Amino acid sequence: MDQNGAVVGPLYLFELASSQARYLELRQSTIATNVANANTPGFRARDVEPFNKVLDGMPVRLATTSPSHMQLSAAETDTRATAKKDSWEVVHSGNSVSLEQEMIKGSDVSRDYSMNSAIVRSFHRMVLSSAKA
């Protein structure tokens, strides 16, 4: 309950962070498969849909616990999937894996996972400190 006696809903941040961690695990596995097949003739590089497309499938609404909270329009909270990019190069054998591109993707996954972990740690500390008070 909040200070006005209203029931505050469950905290979905942990569920969202868990979903993103599973997404990052799948993307890292896909990148590793692409790198492992860099010399396989005819292999086409793959990637998973962006995480914001996953979020489009499960709408997240901002909680309002007071009538004085501002409401955002659907346009302000909308997320759009980014266009899927083609590989940078296709070699004569028909293989479309670009190791440079895959390394950049791997770096993006590492950065996103580090940010996810930092946010979860901070939120966990906040929940623990509020429970102690």
JSON list of N, CA, C and O in Angstrom, two decimals, residues 35-96:
[
{"chain": "A", "resi": 35, "resn": "VAL", "atom": "N", "xyz": [29.32, -16.93, -36.33]},
{"chain": "A", "resi": 35, "resn": "VAL", "atom": "CA", "xyz": [30.79, -16.92, -36.34]},
{"chain": "A", "resi": 35, "resn": "VAL", "atom": "C", "xyz": [31.33, -18.32, -36.61]},
{"chain": "A", "resi": 35, "resn": "VAL", "atom": "O", "xyz": [32.28, -18.49, -37.38]},
{"chain": "A", "resi": 36, "resn": "ALA", "atom": "N", "xyz": [30.71, -19.32, -36.01]},
{"chain": "A", "resi": 36, "resn": "ALA", "atom": "CA", "xyz": [31.17, -20.70, -36.22]},
{"chain": "A", "resi": 36, "resn": "ALA", "atom": "C", "xyz": [31.03, -21.14, -37.67]},
{"chain": "A", "resi": 36, "resn": "ALA", "atom": "O", "xyz": [31.77, -21.99, -38.15]},
{"chain": "A", "resi": 37, "resn": "ASN", "atom": "N", "xyz": [30.08, -20.55, -38.39]},
{"chain": "A", "resi": 37, "resn": "ASN", "atom": "CA", "xyz": [29.84, -20.91, -39.78]},
{"chain": "A", "resi": 37, "resn": "ASN", "atom": "C", "xyz": [30.37, -19.87, -40.77]},
{"chain": "A", "resi": 37, "resn": "ASN", "atom": "O", "xyz": [29.91, -19.79, -41.91]},
{"chain": "A", "resi": 38, "resn": "ALA", "atom": "N", "xyz": [31.34, -19.08, -40.34]},
{"chain": "A", "resi": 38, "resn": "ALA", "atom": "CA", "xyz": [31.87, -18.00, -41.18]},
{"chain": "A", "resi": 38, "resn": "ALA", "atom": "C", "xyz": [32.48, -18.52, -42.48]},
{"chain": "A", "resi": 38, "resn": "ALA", "atom": "O", "xyz": [32.49, -17.82, -43.48]},
{"chain": "A", "resi": 39, "resn": "ASN", "atom": "N", "xyz": [32.98, -19.74, -42.49]},
{"chain": "A", "resi": 39, "resn": "ASN", "atom": "CA", "xyz": [33.60, -20.30, -43.69]},
{"chain": "A", "resi": 39, "resn": "ASN", "atom": "C", "xyz": [32.75, -21.37, -44.37]},
{"chain": "A", "resi": 39, "resn": "ASN", "atom": "O", "xyz": [33.23, -22.06, -45.27]},
{"chain": "A", "resi": 40, "resn": "THR", "atom": "N", "xyz": [31.52, -21.52, -43.94]},
{"chain": "A", "resi": 40, "resn": "THR", "atom": "CA", "xyz": [30.63, -22.53, -44.53]},
{"chain": "A", "resi": 40, "resn": "THR", "atom": "C", "xyz": [30.00, -21.97, -45.80]},
{"chain": "A", "resi": 40, "resn": "THR", "atom": "O", "xyz": [29.30, -20.95, -45.74]},
{"chain": "A", "resi": 41, "resn": "PRO", "atom": "N", "xyz": [30.25, -22.60, -46.94]},
{"chain": "A", "resi": 41, "resn": "PRO", "atom": "CA", "xyz": [29.66, -22.08, -48.20]},
{"chain": "A", "resi": 41, "resn": "PRO", "atom": "C", "xyz": [28.14, -22.07, -48.15]},
{"chain": "A", "resi": 41, "resn": "PRO", "atom": "O", "xyz": [27.51, -23.03, -47.69]},
{"chain": "A", "resi": 42, "resn": "GLY", "atom": "N", "xyz": [27.55, -20.97, -48.58]},
{"chain": "A", "resi": 42, "resn": "GLY", "atom": "CA", "xyz": [26.10, -20.86, -48.65]},
{"chain": "A", "resi": 42, "resn": "GLY", "atom": "C", "xyz": [25.41, -20.53, -47.35]},
{"chain": "A", "resi": 42, "resn": "GLY", "atom": "O", "xyz": [24.19, -20.36, -47.33]},
{"chain": "A", "resi": 43, "resn": "PHE", "atom": "N", "xyz": [26.14, -20.44, -46.24]},
{"chain": "A", "resi": 43, "resn": "PHE", "atom": "CA", "xyz": [25.51, -20.14, -44.95]},
{"chain": "A", "resi": 43, "resn": "PHE", "atom": "C", "xyz": [25.06, -18.68, -44.94]},
{"chain": "A", "resi": 43, "resn": "PHE", "atom": "O", "xyz": [25.80, -17.79, -45.31]},
{"chain": "A", "resi": 44, "resn": "ARG", "atom": "N", "xyz": [23.83, -18.46, -44.51]},
{"chain": "A", "resi": 44, "resn": "ARG", "atom": "CA", "xyz": [23.28, -17.11, -44.41]},
{"chain": "A", "resi": 44, "resn": "ARG", "atom": "C", "xyz": [23.28, -16.68, -42.94]},
{"chain": "A", "resi": 44, "resn": "ARG", "atom": "O", "xyz": [22.76, -17.40, -42.09]},
{"chain": "A", "resi": 45, "resn": "ALA", "atom": "N", "xyz": [23.86, -15.52, -42.68]},
{"chain": "A", "resi": 45, "resn": "ALA", "atom": "CA", "xyz": [23.90, -15.00, -41.31]},
{"chain": "A", "resi": 45, "resn": "ALA", "atom": "C", "xyz": [22.48, -14.77, -40.80]},
{"chain": "A", "resi": 45, "resn": "ALA", "atom": "O", "xyz": [21.59, -14.39, -41.55]},
{"chain": "A", "resi": 46, "resn": "ARG", "atom": "N", "xyz": [22.28, -15.04, -39.51]},
{"chain": "A", "resi": 46, "resn": "ARG", "atom": "CA", "xyz": [20.96, -14.88, -38.90]},
{"chain": "A", "resi": 46, "resn": "ARG", "atom": "C", "xyz": [21.05, -13.90, -37.74]},
{"chain": "A", "resi": 46, "resn": "ARG", "atom": "O", "xyz": [22.12, -13.67, -37.19]},
{"chain": "A", "resi": 47, "resn": "ASP", "atom": "N", "xyz": [19.92, -13.35, -37.37]},
{"chain": "A", "resi": 47, "resn": "ASP", "atom": "CA", "xyz": [19.82, -12.51, -36.18]},
{"chain": "A", "resi": 47, "resn": "ASP", "atom": "C", "xyz": [18.40, -12.64, -35.65]},
{"chain": "A", "resi": 47, "resn": "ASP", "atom": "O", "xyz": [17.50, -13.06, -36.37]},
{"chain": "A", "resi": 48, "resn": "VAL", "atom": "N", "xyz": [18.21, -12.31, -34.39]},
{"chain": "A", "resi": 48, "resn": "VAL", "atom": "CA", "xyz": [16.88, -12.38, -33.78]},
{"chain": "A", "resi": 48, "resn": "VAL", "atom": "C", "xyz": [16.22, -11.01, -33.89]},
{"chain": "A", "resi": 48, "resn": "VAL", "atom": "O", "xyz": [16.88, -10.00, -34.12]},
{"chain": "A", "resi": 49, "resn": "GLU", "atom": "N", "xyz": [14.91, -11.01, -33.76]},
{"chain": "A", "resi": 49, "resn": "GLU", "atom": "CA", "xyz": [14.17, -9.75, -33.81]},
{"chain": "A", "resi": 49, "resn": "GLU", "atom": "C", "xyz": [14.61, -8.86, -32.65]},
{"chain": "A", "resi": 49, "resn": "GLU", "atom": "O", "xyz": [14.96, -9.35, -31.58]},
{"chain": "A", "resi": 50, "resn": "PRO", "atom": "N", "xyz": [14.59, -7.55, -32.84]},
{"chain": "A", "resi": 50, "resn": "PRO", "atom": "CA", "xyz": [14.97, -6.63, -31.76]},
{"chain": "A", "resi": 50, "resn": "PRO", "atom": "C", "xyz": [14.09, -6.80, -30.53]},
{"chain": "A", "resi": 50, "resn": "PRO", "atom": "O", "xyz": [12.92, -7.17, -30.64]},
{"chain": "A", "resi": 51, "resn": "PHE", "atom": "N", "xyz": [14.65, -6.54, -29.35]},
{"chain": "A", "resi": 51, "resn": "PHE", "atom": "CA", "xyz": [13.92, -6.72, -28.10]},
{"chain": "A", "resi": 51, "resn": "PHE", "atom": "C", "xyz": [12.71, -5.79, -28.03]},
{"chain": "A", "resi": 51, "resn": "PHE", "atom": "O", "xyz": [11.70, -6.15, -27.43]},
{"chain": "A", "resi": 52, "resn": "ASN", "atom": "N", "xyz": [12.79, -4.62, -28.66]},
{"chain": "A", "resi": 52, "resn": "ASN", "atom": "CA", "xyz": [11.63, -3.73, -28.60]},
{"chain": "A", "resi": 52, "resn": "ASN", "atom": "C", "xyz": [10.43, -4.33, -29.33]},
{"chain": "A", "resi": 52, "resn": "ASN", "atom": "O", "xyz": [9.29, -4.02, -29.02]},
{"chain": "A", "resi": 53, "resn": "LYS", "atom": "N", "xyz": [10.66, -5.25, -30.27]},
{"chain": "A", "resi": 53, "resn": "LYS", "atom": "CA", "xyz": [9.55, -5.95, -30.92]},
{"chain": "A", "resi": 53, "resn": "LYS", "atom": "C", "xyz": [8.90, -6.92, -29.93]},
{"chain": "A", "resi": 53, "resn": "LYS", "atom": "O", "xyz": [7.69, -7.13, -29.94]},
{"chain": "A", "resi": 54, "resn": "VAL", "atom": "N", "xyz": [9.71, -7.51, -29.05]},
{"chain": "A", "resi": 54, "resn": "VAL", "atom": "CA", "xyz": [9.17, -8.36, -27.99]},
{"chain": "A", "resi": 54, "resn": "VAL", "atom": "C", "xyz": [8.29, -7.52, -27.06]},
{"chain": "A", "resi": 54, "resn": "VAL", "atom": "O", "xyz": [7.20, -7.94, -26.66]},
{"chain": "A", "resi": 55, "resn": "LEU", "atom": "N", "xyz": [8.76, -6.32, -26.75]},
{"chain": "A", "resi": 55, "resn": "LEU", "atom": "CA", "xyz": [7.98, -5.43, -25.89]},
{"chain": "A", "resi": 55, "resn": "LEU", "atom": "C", "xyz": [6.68, -4.99, -26.54]},
{"chain": "A", "resi": 55, "resn": "LEU", "atom": "O", "xyz": [5.69, -4.76, -25.85]},
{"chain": "A", "resi": 56, "resn": "ASP", "atom": "N", "xyz": [6.68, -4.86, -27.86]},
{"chain": "A", "resi": 56, "resn": "ASP", "atom": "CA", "xyz": [5.45, -4.50, -28.56]},
{"chain": "A", "resi": 56, "resn": "ASP", "atom": "C", "xyz": [4.36, -5.54, -28.34]},
{"chain": "A", "resi": 56, "resn": "ASP", "atom": "O", "xyz": [3.18, -5.21, -28.31]},
{"chain": "A", "resi": 57, "resn": "GLY", "atom": "N", "xyz": [4.76, -6.80, -28.18]},
{"chain": "A", "resi": 57, "resn": "GLY", "atom": "CA", "xyz": [3.81, -7.88, -27.97]},
{"chain": "A", "resi": 57, "resn": "GLY", "atom": "C", "xyz": [3.23, -7.93, -26.57]},
{"chain": "A", "resi": 57, "resn": "GLY", "atom": "O", "xyz": [2.20, -8.55, -26.33]},
{"chain": "A", "resi": 58, "resn": "MET", "atom": "N", "xyz": [3.90, -7.29, -25.63]},
{"chain": "A", "resi": 58, "resn": "MET", "atom": "CA", "xyz": [3.41, -7.26, -24.25]},
{"chain": "A", "resi": 58, "resn": "MET", "atom": "C", "xyz": [3.42, -5.81, -23.76]},
{"chain": "A", "resi": 58, "resn": "MET", "atom": "O", "xyz": [4.43, -5.32, -23.29]},
{"chain": "A", "resi": 59, "resn": "PRO", "atom": "N", "xyz": [2.30, -5.13, -23.92]},
{"chain": "A", "resi": 59, "resn": "PRO", "atom": "CA", "xyz": [2.27, -3.70, -23.58]},
{"chain": "A", "resi": 59, "resn": "PRO", "atom": "C", "xyz": [2.56, -3.46, -22.11]},
{"chain": "A", "resi": 59, "resn": "PRO", "atom": "O", "xyz": [2.09, -4.18, -21.24]},
{"chain": "A", "resi": 60, "resn": "VAL", "atom": "N", "xyz": [3.36, -2.45, -21.87]},
{"chain": "A", "resi": 60, "resn": "VAL", "atom": "CA", "xyz": [3.70, -2.03, -20.50]},
{"chain": "A", "resi": 60, "resn": "VAL", "atom": "C", "xyz": [3.03, -0.69, -20.27]},
{"chain": "A", "resi": 60, "resn": "VAL", "atom": "O", "xyz": [3.27, 0.27, -20.99]},
{"chain": "A", "resi": 61, "resn": "ARG", "atom": "N", "xyz": [2.18, -0.65, -19.31]},
{"chain": "A", "resi": 61, "resn": "ARG", "atom": "CA", "xyz": [1.47, 0.59, -19.01]},
{"chain": "A", "resi": 61, "resn": "ARG", "atom": "C", "xyz": [2.10, 1.23, -17.77]},
{"chain": "A", "resi": 61, "resn": "ARG", "atom": "O", "xyz": [2.48, 0.54, -16.83]},
{"chain": "A", "resi": 62, "resn": "LEU", "atom": "N", "xyz": [2.18, 2.54, -17.79]},
{"chain": "A", "resi": 62, "resn": "LEU", "atom": "CA", "xyz": [2.70, 3.26, -16.64]},
{"chain": "A", "resi": 62, "resn": "LEU", "atom": "C", "xyz": [1.66, 3.25, -15.54]},
{"chain": "A", "resi": 62, "resn": "LEU", "atom": "O", "xyz": [0.47, 3.49, -15.78]},
{"chain": "A", "resi": 63, "resn": "ALA", "atom": "N", "xyz": [2.09, 2.95, -14.33]},
{"chain": "A", "resi": 63, "resn": "ALA", "atom": "CA", "xyz": [1.17, 2.90, -13.19]},
{"chain": "A", "resi": 63, "resn": "ALA", "atom": "C", "xyz": [0.90, 4.30, -12.69]},
{"chain": "A", "resi": 63, "resn": "ALA", "atom": "O", "xyz": [1.80, 5.14, -12.62]},
{"chain": "A", "resi": 64, "resn": "THR", "atom": "N", "xyz": [-0.33, 4.57, -12.36]},
{"chain": "A", "resi": 64, "resn": "THR", "atom": "CA", "xyz": [-0.70, 5.84, -11.75]},
{"chain": "A", "resi": 64, "resn": "THR", "atom": "C", "xyz": [-1.36, 5.53, -10.42]},
{"chain": "A", "resi": 64, "resn": "THR", "atom": "O", "xyz": [-2.35, 4.81, -10.35]},
{"chain": "A", "resi": 65, "resn": "THR", "atom": "N", "xyz": [-0.77, 6.04, -9.36]},
{"chain": "A", "resi": 65, "resn": "THR", "atom": "CA", "xyz": [-1.31, 5.79, -8.03]},
{"chain": "A", "resi": 65, "resn": "THR", "atom": "C", "xyz": [-1.99, 7.04, -7.47]},
{"chain": "A", "resi": 65, "resn": "THR", "atom": "O", "xyz": [-2.50, 7.01, -6.37]},
{"chain": "A", "resi": 66, "resn": "SER", "atom": "N", "xyz": [-1.97, 8.12, -8.28]},
{"chain": "A", "resi": 66, "resn": "SER", "atom": "CA", "xyz": [-2.59, 9.36, -7.85]},
{"chain": "A", "resi": 66, "resn": "SER", "atom": "C", "xyz": [-3.25, 10.02, -9.05]},
{"chain": "A", "resi": 66, "resn": "SER", "atom": "O", "xyz": [-2.72, 9.97, -10.16]},
{"chain": "A", "resi": 67, "resn": "PRO", "atom": "N", "xyz": [-4.40, 10.65, -8.85]},
{"chain": "A", "resi": 67, "resn": "PRO", "atom": "CA", "xyz": [-5.06, 11.33, -9.98]},
{"chain": "A", "resi": 67, "resn": "PRO", "atom": "C", "xyz": [-4.23, 12.48, -10.55]},
{"chain": "A", "resi": 67, "resn": "PRO", "atom": "O", "xyz": [-4.43, 12.91, -11.68]},
{"chain": "A", "resi": 68, "resn": "SER", "atom": "N", "xyz": [-3.26, 12.98, -9.80]},
{"chain": "A", "resi": 68, "resn": "SER", "atom": "CA", "xyz": [-2.44, 14.08, -10.28]},
{"chain": "A", "resi": 68, "resn": "SER", "atom": "C", "xyz": [-1.29, 13.63, -11.18]},
{"chain": "A", "resi": 68, "resn": "SER", "atom": "O", "xyz": [-0.56, 14.46, -11.71]},
{"chain": "A", "resi": 69, "resn": "HIS", "atom": "N", "xyz": [-1.11, 12.32, -11.36]},
{"chain": "A", "resi": 69, "resn": "HIS", "atom": "CA", "xyz": [-0.07, 11.82, -12.26]},
{"chain": "A", "resi": 69, "resn": "HIS", "atom": "C", "xyz": [-0.40, 12.19, -13.70]},
{"chain": "A", "resi": 69, "resn": "HIS", "atom": "O", "xyz": [-1.55, 12.13, -14.11]},
{"chain": "A", "resi": 70, "resn": "MET", "atom": "N", "xyz": [0.63, 12.54, -14.46]},
{"chain": "A", "resi": 70, "resn": "MET", "atom": "CA", "xyz": [0.43, 12.87, -15.87]},
{"chain": "A", "resi": 70, "resn": "MET", "atom": "C", "xyz": [0.19, 11.60, -16.67]},
{"chain": "A", "resi": 70, "resn": "MET", "atom": "O", "xyz": [0.79, 10.57, -16.40]},
{"chain": "A", "resi": 71, "resn": "GLN", "atom": "N", "xyz": [-0.67, 11.69, -17.66]},
{"chain": "A", "resi": 71, "resn": "GLN", "atom": "CA", "xyz": [-0.93, 10.56, -18.56]},
{"chain": "A", "resi": 71, "resn": "GLN", "atom": "C", "xyz": [-0.20, 10.80, -19.87]},
{"chain": "A", "resi": 71, "resn": "GLN", "atom": "O", "xyz": [-0.24, 11.89, -20.42]},
{"chain": "A", "resi": 72, "resn": "LEU", "atom": "N", "xyz": [0.47, 9.79, -20.38]},
{"chain": "A", "resi": 72, "resn": "LEU", "atom": "CA", "xyz": [1.14, 9.89, -21.67]},
{"chain": "A", "resi": 72, "resn": "LEU", "atom": "C", "xyz": [0.25, 9.30, -22.75]},
{"chain": "A", "resi": 72, "resn": "LEU", "atom": "O", "xyz": [-0.46, 8.32, -22.52]},
{"chain": "A", "resi": 73, "resn": "SER", "atom": "N", "xyz": [0.31, 9.88, -23.92]},
{"chain": "A", "resi": 73, "resn": "SER", "atom": "CA", "xyz": [-0.47, 9.35, -25.03]},
{"chain": "A", "resi": 73, "resn": "SER", "atom": "C", "xyz": [0.17, 8.07, -25.55]},
{"chain": "A", "resi": 73, "resn": "SER", "atom": "O", "xyz": [1.32, 7.77, -25.26]},
{"chain": "A", "resi": 74, "resn": "ALA", "atom": "N", "xyz": [-0.58, 7.31, -26.34]},
{"chain": "A", "resi": 74, "resn": "ALA", "atom": "CA", "xyz": [-0.05, 6.07, -26.90]},
{"chain": "A", "resi": 74, "resn": "ALA", "atom": "C", "xyz": [1.15, 6.34, -27.79]},
{"chain": "A", "resi": 74, "resn": "ALA", "atom": "O", "xyz": [2.09, 5.55, -27.84]},
{"chain": "A", "resi": 75, "resn": "ALA", "atom": "N", "xyz": [1.16, 7.48, -28.48]},
{"chain": "A", "resi": 75, "resn": "ALA", "atom": "CA", "xyz": [2.28, 7.82, -29.37]},
{"chain": "A", "resi": 75, "resn": "ALA", "atom": "C", "xyz": [3.56, 8.04, -28.57]},
{"chain": "A", "resi": 75, "resn": "ALA", "atom": "O", "xyz": [4.66, 7.74, -29.04]},
{"chain": "A", "resi": 76, "resn": "GLU", "atom": "N", "xyz": [3.46, 8.56, -27.36]},
{"chain": "A", "resi": 76, "resn": "GLU", "atom": "CA", "xyz": [4.64, 8.83, -26.55]},
{"chain": "A", "resi": 76, "resn": "GLU", "atom": "C", "xyz": [5.22, 7.57, -25.92]},
{"chain": "A", "resi": 76, "resn": "GLU", "atom": "O", "xyz": [6.38, 7.55, -25.54]},
{"chain": "A", "resi": 77, "resn": "THR", "atom": "N", "xyz": [4.43, 6.53, -25.78]},
{"chain": "A", "resi": 77, "resn": "THR", "atom": "CA", "xyz": [4.91, 5.30, -25.15]},
{"chain": "A", "resi": 77, "resn": "THR", "atom": "C", "xyz": [5.11, 4.19, -26.17]},
{"chain": "A", "resi": 77, "resn": "THR", "atom": "O", "xyz": [5.45, 3.07, -25.80]},
{"chain": "A", "resi": 78, "resn": "ASP", "atom": "N", "xyz": [4.91, 4.46, -27.45]},
{"chain": "A", "resi": 78, "resn": "ASP", "atom": "CA", "xyz": [5.00, 3.44, -28.50]},
{"chain": "A", "resi": 78, "resn": "ASP", "atom": "C", "xyz": [6.46, 3.12, -28.81]},
{"chain": "A", "resi": 78, "resn": "ASP", "atom": "O", "xyz": [7.30, 3.99, -28.83]},
{"chain": "A", "resi": 79, "resn": "THR", "atom": "N", "xyz": [6.73, 1.85, -29.02]},
{"chain": "A", "resi": 79, "resn": "THR", "atom": "CA", "xyz": [8.06, 1.44, -29.47]},
{"chain": "A", "resi": 79, "resn": "THR", "atom": "C", "xyz": [7.92, 0.83, -30.85]},
{"chain": "A", "resi": 79, "resn": "THR", "atom": "O", "xyz": [6.93, 0.19, -31.16]},
{"chain": "A", "resi": 80, "resn": "ARG", "atom": "N", "xyz": [8.91, 1.03, -31.66]},
{"chain": "A", "resi": 80, "resn": "ARG", "atom": "CA", "xyz": [8.90, 0.51, -33.03]},
{"chain": "A", "resi": 80, "resn": "ARG", "atom": "C", "xyz": [10.11, -0.38, -33.24]},
{"chain": "A", "resi": 80, "resn": "ARG", "atom": "O", "xyz": [11.19, -0.10, -32.75]},
{"chain": "A", "resi": 81, "resn": "ALA", "atom": "N", "xyz": [9.90, -1.43, -33.98]},
{"chain": "A", "resi": 81, "resn": "ALA", "atom": "CA", "xyz": [11.00, -2.33, -34.32]},
{"chain": "A", "resi": 81, "resn": "ALA", "atom": "C", "xyz": [11.88, -1.66, -35.36]},
{"chain": "A", "resi": 81, "resn": "ALA", "atom": "O", "xyz": [11.40, -0.97, -36.25]},
{"chain": "A", "resi": 82, "resn": "THR", "atom": "N", "xyz": [13.18, -1.84, -35.23]},
{"chain": "A", "resi": 82, "resn": "THR", "atom": "CA", "xyz": [14.09, -1.28, -36.20]},
{"chain": "A", "resi": 82, "resn": "THR", "atom": "C", "xyz": [14.15, -2.20, -37.41]},
{"chain": "A", "resi": 82, "resn": "THR", "atom": "O", "xyz": [13.90, -3.40, -37.32]},
{"chain": "A", "resi": 83, "resn": "ALA", "atom": "N", "xyz": [14.48, -1.64, -38.54]},
{"chain": "A", "resi": 83, "resn": "ALA", "atom": "CA", "xyz": [14.55, -2.42, -39.77]},
{"chain": "A", "resi": 83, "resn": "ALA", "atom": "C", "xyz": [15.72, -3.40, -39.69]},
{"chain": "A", "resi": 83, "resn": "ALA", "atom": "O", "xyz": [16.80, -3.07, -39.20]},
{"chain": "A", "resi": 84, "resn": "LYS", "atom": "N", "xyz": [15.49, -4.60, -40.15]},
{"chain": "A", "resi": 84, "resn": "LYS", "atom": "CA", "xyz": [16.53, -5.62, -40.14]},
{"chain": "A", "resi": 84, "resn": "LYS", "atom": "C", "xyz": [17.55, -5.28, -41.21]},
{"chain": "A", "resi": 84, "resn": "LYS", "atom": "O", "xyz": [17.21, -5.02, -42.36]},
{"chain": "A", "resi": 85, "resn": "LYS", "atom": "N", "xyz": [18.82, -5.26, -40.81]},
{"chain": "A", "resi": 85, "resn": "LYS", "atom": "CA", "xyz": [19.89, -4.89, -41.74]},
{"chain": "A", "resi": 85, "resn": "LYS", "atom": "C", "xyz": [20.45, -6.14, -42.40]},
{"chain": "A", "resi": 85, "resn": "LYS", "atom": "O", "xyz": [20.57, -7.20, -41.79]},
{"chain": "A", "resi": 86, "resn": "ASP", "atom": "N", "xyz": [20.82, -5.98, -43.66]},
{"chain": "A", "resi": 86, "resn": "ASP", "atom": "CA", "xyz": [21.47, -7.07, -44.37]},
{"chain": "A", "resi": 86, "resn": "ASP", "atom": "C", "xyz": [22.92, -7.13, -43.95]},
{"chain": "A", "resi": 86, "resn": "ASP", "atom": "O", "xyz": [23.47, -6.20, -43.39]},
{"chain": "A", "resi": 87, "resn": "SER", "atom": "N", "xyz": [23.54, -8.24, -44.27]},
{"chain": "A", "resi": 87, "resn": "SER", "atom": "CA", "xyz": [24.96, -8.39, -43.97]},
{"chain": "A", "resi": 87, "resn": "SER", "atom": "C", "xyz": [25.76, -7.39, -44.79]},
{"chain": "A", "resi": 87, "resn": "SER", "atom": "O", "xyz": [25.34, -6.95, -45.86]},
{"chain": "A", "resi": 88, "resn": "TRP", "atom": "N", "xyz": [26.91, -7.03, -44.29]},
{"chain": "A", "resi": 88, "resn": "TRP", "atom": "CA", "xyz": [27.75, -6.05, -44.96]},
{"chain": "A", "resi": 88, "resn": "TRP", "atom": "C", "xyz": [28.32, -6.59, -46.27]},
{"chain": "A", "resi": 88, "resn": "TRP", "atom": "O", "xyz": [28.59, -5.86, -47.18]},
{"chain": "A", "resi": 89, "resn": "GLU", "atom": "N", "xyz": [28.52, -7.88, -46.31]},
{"chain": "A", "resi": 89, "resn": "GLU", "atom": "CA", "xyz": [29.14, -8.45, -47.51]},
{"chain": "A", "resi": 89, "resn": "GLU", "atom": "C", "xyz": [28.64, -9.86, -47.74]},
{"chain": "A", "resi": 89, "resn": "GLU", "atom": "O", "xyz": [28.25, -10.57, -46.82]},
{"chain": "A", "resi": 90, "resn": "VAL", "atom": "N", "xyz": [28.64, -10.26, -49.00]},
{"chain": "A", "resi": 90, "resn": "VAL", "atom": "CA", "xyz": [28.34, -11.64, -49.37]},
{"chain": "A", "resi": 90, "resn": "VAL", "atom": "C", "xyz": [29.50, -12.09, -50.24]},
{"chain": "A", "resi": 90, "resn": "VAL", "atom": "O", "xyz": [29.79, -11.48, -51.27]},
{"chain": "A", "resi": 91, "resn": "VAL", "atom": "N", "xyz": [30.19, -13.12, -49.79]},
{"chain": "A", "resi": 91, "resn": "VAL", "atom": "CA", "xyz": [31.35, -13.60, -50.54]},
{"chain": "A", "resi": 91, "resn": "VAL", "atom": "C", "xyz": [30.90, -14.49, -51.70]},
{"chain": "A", "resi": 91, "resn": "VAL", "atom": "O", "xyz": [29.73, -14.87, -51.80]},
{"chain": "A", "resi": 92, "resn": "HIS", "atom": "N", "xyz": [31.84, -14.81, -52.54]},
{"chain": "A", "resi": 92, "resn": "HIS", "atom": "CA", "xyz": [31.54, -15.57, -53.75]},
{"chain": "A", "resi": 92, "resn": "HIS", "atom": "C", "xyz": [30.89, -16.92, -53.45]},
{"chain": "A", "resi": 92, "resn": "HIS", "atom": "O", "xyz": [30.08, -17.42, -54.22]},
{"chain": "A", "resi": 93, "resn": "SER", "atom": "N", "xyz": [31.22, -17.52, -52.31]},
{"chain": "A", "resi": 93, "resn": "SER", "atom": "CA", "xyz": [30.66, -18.82, -51.95]},
{"chain": "A", "resi": 93, "resn": "SER", "atom": "C", "xyz": [29.20, -18.72, -51.49]},
{"chain": "A", "resi": 93, "resn": "SER", "atom": "O", "xyz": [28.57, -19.74, -51.22]},
{"chain": "A", "resi": 94, "resn": "GLY", "atom": "N", "xyz": [28.66, -17.49, -51.39]},
{"chain": "A", "resi": 94, "resn": "GLY", "atom": "CA", "xyz": [27.27, -17.33, -50.95]},
{"chain": "A", "resi": 94, "resn": "GLY", "atom": "C", "xyz": [27.14, -17.15, -49.45]},
{"chain": "A", "resi": 94, "resn": "GLY", "atom": "O", "xyz": [26.05, -16.99, -48.93]},
{"chain": "A", "resi": 95, "resn": "ASN", "atom": "N", "xyz": [28.25, -17.16, -48.72]},
{"chain": "A", "resi": 95, "resn": "ASN", "atom": "CA", "xyz": [28.23, -16.98, -47.28]},
{"chain": "A", "resi": 95, "resn": "ASN", "atom": "C", "xyz": [28.05, -15.50, -46.97]},
{"chain": "A", "resi": 95, "resn": "ASN", "atom": "O", "xyz": [28.73, -14.65, -47.54]},
{"chain": "A", "resi": 96, "resn": "SER", "atom": "N", "xyz": [27.13, -15.15, -46.07]},
{"chain": "A", "resi": 96, "resn": "SER", "atom": "CA", "xyz": [26.86, -13.75, -45.78]},
{"chain": "A", "resi": 96, "resn": "SER", "atom": "C", "xyz": [27.33, -13.32, -44.39]},
{"chain": "A", "resi": 96, "resn": "SER", "atom": "O", "xyz": [26.91, -12.28, -43.89]}
]
